[in-house]
Amino acid sequence: MRRRRIYNPLTELLAAVLLVVLVLVVNRWEFSLAVLVLVVVPAVVSSGRPRQIGLAVAVVAGPLLLSSLLLHGLFYPEGSTVLADLGPARVTAEGLSFAALMGLRMSVFTGVLLTAAMTLEVPELLATMTHRGWNRKLVFVVGSAVGLIPHVALRARQITRAQQARGLVVGRGPLARLRALLTVTTPLVIGLLVDASERNHMLGARGFSSTVARTSYLPDTDTPGQRIARRVMLAVTAVFSTAWLILPVVTG
Amino acid sequence: MISIESTSFAYDDGAPLLVGVTLAVQPGEYVVVAGASASGKTTLARLLAGQTGADAGAVFRGAVTLDGETIRFDGAPTDPRIDPAAWSARVGFVAQGAWGQLSMMSASVGEEIAFGPSNLGVPTDQLRSLVADVAAALTLTPLLNHDPRRLSGGQLQRTVIAAAMAQRPAVLVLDEPFQGLDDDSAQDVADALEVLRGAGTAIVVCEPMLPRAAPEGARVLALADGRPVFDGLLTDARGAGLRRYGIGTAGDPPRLDPASDPTGPHGRELVTLRGVGFSYPSGRRGDDRSACLAGVDLSLHAGEIVALRGSNGSGKSTLLQHLNGLCRADAGSVSLAGVPILRQPTGALAACVGFLFQDTDQQLFERTVLREVSYGPFAAGHRRDDAVRRASEALERVGLGALEEAHPYELGFVQRRLVALASIIATGPAVWALDEPTAGLDDPARTLLAALVTAHARGGGAVVLATHDEAFARAVAHRSVRLEGGRIMPEDHPSV
Ligand SMILES: Nc1ncnc2c1ncn2[C@@H]1O[C@H](COP(=O)(O)OP(=O)(O)OP(=O)(O)O)[C@@H](O)[C@H]1O
Ligand SMILES: [Mg+2]
């Protein structure tokens, strides 16, 4: 069962994006770690689908982390405290800490964005944007992009089922599941590429690209309070980021 | 109202289609475009829907006229593009394959039906009554709050049709809309189309066979190999000998080779279901975890063909998925050749049970037809070259030997269906579980299917097929089992 939704999806999406901005601006590992422990992990755990999100984060962030560790851990040019000399490669303390910083940031990014994307109520998001009278093109772009996520998930599930019905044995452990995920990748990508143009036609045939103001079947779940909250969040982040970036320059 | 004059149409480097085809449809007219597989009817439907395929490298020469405005195409890159938004405001289109029609931006059937009109700016209060009306006409009202991704095949098909009807188009083009519908639903759809037609909507329906029933004055354009072979009233089409073009009449029994008369059950019990109960995990909105199957008993012996009948949403597909482990019973037991299905992985059962999905697009996933068909035998433990040999043989048997290197997505609907069937044959399981195997097939393919099924039973296999095709069930099956509301009903036609 999914968690009960408290905030409007637009508020959640904005919060996720602003969090990513903050992590970028406040370029400190302590901050990234705090966000990871205090925000990302609780969000994933309470999302109602921690396993799927965890797996998705692992699949996306894992290779990035590994390559960052190899690259910076072994070949960090400014590193002076050498921990191990491996000929052309040197393991330096500076390199390792830089790799840790980058890794933390990447984990936060993927964690925040994937959790938001995978728990987002696409219909409600579209309805909110429609009720707020957002630009039609923007609704189209955001709608087709986030509508793609459930489409991909469904497609992946169908392909695994088809493969299993034809003899693919999927074990129960996490490793076996990861392997199943990999066998689904190639057909999934091909299928999605084939679908893409079909989906475009379908959305076109249903008038999604039309330019008249869109209306919504769903009632507006957005509240004035949340609208204010979104503006405040945006303003606070903007002011804070500016201050954070400018103060050190001004004070020298 | 809408008309097409096609000189020719060609996909990438395929043979020319729609050579010298003209079609004009007036308001309130009902036109059936009939044609066997690869005759070009889906291409014609797409053209009417404003999809000229130019973005995919197809070349169309001809003209399309809508409301007196003619657009000409010379097959050149400078050809005009049709604006899908403007076109869709006047022409509604239900393409084949209901899954691909879902917007994936709706959490409920109601929103899905409202998606088109809300894009066209219909005010919210009108939107609500529009959805309520269309849903009532297609008996979708009880499903309005369901997740459109969790419907039975027939329920989904009705949802997609309702969504197109809700756009209130001046022209409605439907590619095989009755596929997978039970008799009552098909009647509901036909009635709703009649109401639209009465209000002046022009209706074009593509079918692989001539319909058994159609409104009076219905016209037929029959296509074969991309050329028109008949244009006239449906009543005249029936006597026009269209069978030589592979166009049969829906509801006719398949022609069976008399020598291939199925022998009937003659061996051990291959499938046993005892008191099977199952419910789907409840969706986000539906908090009711209502039972989908309850107390289902079924047994299937070697040599036996059983037809599983029942209305849309009665649980046929769910029941079939218990045979190969895609669904696991909450109560009761399922055994294959005496071995109970417990916690074995689904993939391990594929060697015993071959499964044909209701929706072919859910079944095919490989890059070439040969790879697709050899996937099963390879997974079942055959050596690679052995698997390929078995795949080639299976493709020969379904008549697709020449298409080994084709991409499954490039094939037409019927061919994809046959590829899926070949993938079962190549693996060689004793039990075939076929979900709506005849839906959307043309006459030659349906006849071929009847022959393959009976041959499999004669060879000691067993077949259970969920179907709405009564004539097929009568001709091929030894007995039929009726499912209603997830329970087996006492059979009231012992003759079947
Ligand atoms: N994935 C799913 N999640 C939840 N409910 C489902 C799911 N698939 C089907 N159902 C529901 O279970 C019931 C039985 O569906 P099923 O697909 O077995 O019907 P069916 O007899 O095959 O119908 P059809 O003739 O339309 O194919 C329906 O009420 C359907 O809405
Ligand atoms: Mg079904």
Short mmCIF file of C-alpha atoms in Angstrom, two decimals, chain A residues 1-2 121-123 126 131 136 143-144 147 150-151 154-155 158-159 161-170 172 186-187 190-191 194 197-199 201-219, chain B residues 51 55 84-85 88 99-107 110-112 114-116 118-124 127-128 131 149 163 167 284 321 324 326 343 345-348 350 357 362-363 365 367 372 375-376 379 407 409 423:
data_model
loop_
_atom_site.label_atom_id
_atom_site.label_comp_id
_atom_site.label_asym_id
_atom_site.label_seq_id
_atom_site.Cartn_x
_atom_site.Cartn_y
_atom_site.Cartn_z
CA MET A 1 0.00 0.00 0.00
CA ARG A 2 1.27 3.47 -0.78
CA GLU A 121 0.88 10.98 -8.58
CA VAL A 122 1.11 11.88 -12.25
CA PRO A 123 -2.64 12.50 -12.72
CA LEU A 126 -1.22 17.24 -14.27
CA HIS A 131 -5.91 24.14 -12.51
CA ARG A 136 -0.03 24.32 -22.26
CA GLY A 143 3.17 15.30 -18.56
CA SER A 144 4.82 13.25 -21.31
CA GLY A 147 3.97 9.83 -17.73
CA PRO A 150 4.79 4.47 -15.07
CA HIS A 151 4.90 3.47 -18.73
CA LEU A 154 4.66 -1.32 -16.66
CA ARG A 155 6.59 -2.25 -19.76
CA GLN A 158 5.28 -7.09 -18.82
CA ILE A 159 8.59 -8.10 -20.35
CA ARG A 161 6.41 -11.79 -17.14
CA ALA A 162 6.77 -12.69 -20.80
CA GLN A 163 10.33 -13.90 -20.24
CA GLN A 164 9.29 -15.96 -17.24
CA ALA A 165 6.40 -17.48 -19.16
CA ARG A 166 9.00 -18.59 -21.68
CA GLY A 167 11.42 -20.05 -19.18
CA LEU A 168 13.46 -17.29 -17.54
CA VAL A 169 14.04 -18.40 -13.98
CA VAL A 170 14.16 -15.54 -11.50
CA ARG A 172 14.40 -14.72 -4.84
CA THR A 186 17.80 -4.64 -23.71
CA PRO A 187 14.25 -5.61 -24.68
CA ILE A 190 14.15 -1.51 -27.73
CA GLY A 191 10.49 -1.75 -26.79
CA VAL A 194 9.46 1.37 -30.70
CA SER A 197 6.60 7.06 -31.83
CA GLU A 198 3.42 5.05 -31.27
CA ARG A 199 2.92 6.84 -27.98
CA HIS A 201 0.83 9.38 -32.23
CA MET A 202 -1.54 8.16 -29.57
CA LEU A 203 -1.12 11.29 -27.47
CA GLY A 204 -1.55 13.36 -30.61
CA ALA A 205 -4.71 11.49 -31.61
CA ARG A 206 -6.09 12.24 -28.18
CA GLY A 207 -5.41 15.94 -28.52
CA PHE A 208 -2.67 16.18 -25.91
CA SER A 209 -0.63 18.54 -28.07
CA SER A 210 -3.56 20.85 -28.68
CA THR A 211 -3.11 24.50 -27.76
CA VAL A 212 -6.47 25.39 -26.21
CA ALA A 213 -6.54 25.73 -22.43
CA ARG A 214 -6.73 22.29 -20.87
CA THR A 215 -9.46 21.40 -18.42
CA SER A 216 -9.33 18.84 -15.64
CA TYR A 217 -11.61 15.97 -14.68
CA LEU A 218 -10.05 15.78 -11.24
CA PRO A 219 -10.91 18.35 -8.59
CA GLN B 51 -1.02 9.58 -39.46
CA ASP B 55 8.07 10.64 -39.53
CA PRO B 84 -2.48 16.01 -34.84
CA ALA B 85 -4.21 18.32 -32.39
CA SER B 88 -8.00 14.85 -33.43
CA TRP B 99 -2.50 -1.23 -23.89
CA GLY B 100 -0.72 1.15 -26.19
CA GLN B 101 -3.72 3.47 -26.10
CA LEU B 102 -3.49 4.25 -22.41
CA SER B 103 -2.26 7.75 -21.64
CA MET B 104 -0.42 6.55 -18.51
CA MET B 105 -1.47 9.85 -16.99
CA SER B 106 -4.69 8.63 -15.43
CA ALA B 107 -5.22 6.82 -12.16
CA GLY B 110 -12.94 8.00 -15.45
CA GLU B 111 -9.86 10.18 -15.96
CA GLU B 112 -8.75 8.03 -18.88
CA ALA B 114 -11.89 12.27 -19.88
CA PHE B 115 -8.31 12.60 -21.16
CA GLY B 116 -9.21 13.44 -24.77
CA SER B 118 -10.04 17.63 -21.33
CA ASN B 119 -7.18 18.16 -23.78
CA LEU B 120 -9.65 19.81 -26.10
CA GLY B 121 -10.78 22.15 -23.34
CA VAL B 122 -14.24 20.81 -22.50
CA PRO B 123 -15.32 22.55 -19.26
CA THR B 124 -15.15 20.46 -16.10
CA LEU B 127 -16.60 16.68 -18.73
CA ARG B 128 -18.18 14.89 -15.78
CA VAL B 131 -17.82 10.66 -18.95
CA ARG B 149 -3.86 -0.73 -15.84
CA ALA B 163 -12.29 7.41 -24.44
CA GLN B 167 -14.13 13.10 -27.85
CA ARG B 284 -4.57 2.33 -4.53
CA GLN B 321 -2.23 -17.60 -15.42
CA ASN B 324 2.02 -21.48 -15.52
CA LEU B 326 2.18 -16.18 -13.24
CA ARG B 343 7.09 -22.05 -4.72
CA PRO B 345 9.80 -20.09 -10.03
CA THR B 346 7.47 -19.34 -12.93
CA GLY B 347 10.26 -19.87 -15.44
CA ALA B 348 10.68 -23.48 -14.33
CA ALA B 350 7.52 -22.98 -18.93
CA PHE B 357 -0.94 -13.91 -23.62
CA GLN B 362 2.97 -8.18 -23.86
CA GLN B 363 4.50 -11.36 -25.15
CA PHE B 365 10.43 -8.85 -26.60
CA ARG B 367 15.03 -8.30 -31.77
CA GLU B 372 12.07 -14.59 -30.22
CA TYR B 375 14.24 -18.02 -26.55
CA GLY B 376 11.91 -20.65 -25.10
CA ALA B 379 15.77 -21.33 -21.73
CA HIS B 407 11.76 -7.61 -36.35
CA TYR B 409 7.50 -5.14 -34.12
CA SER B 423 7.40 -19.69 -29.60
#
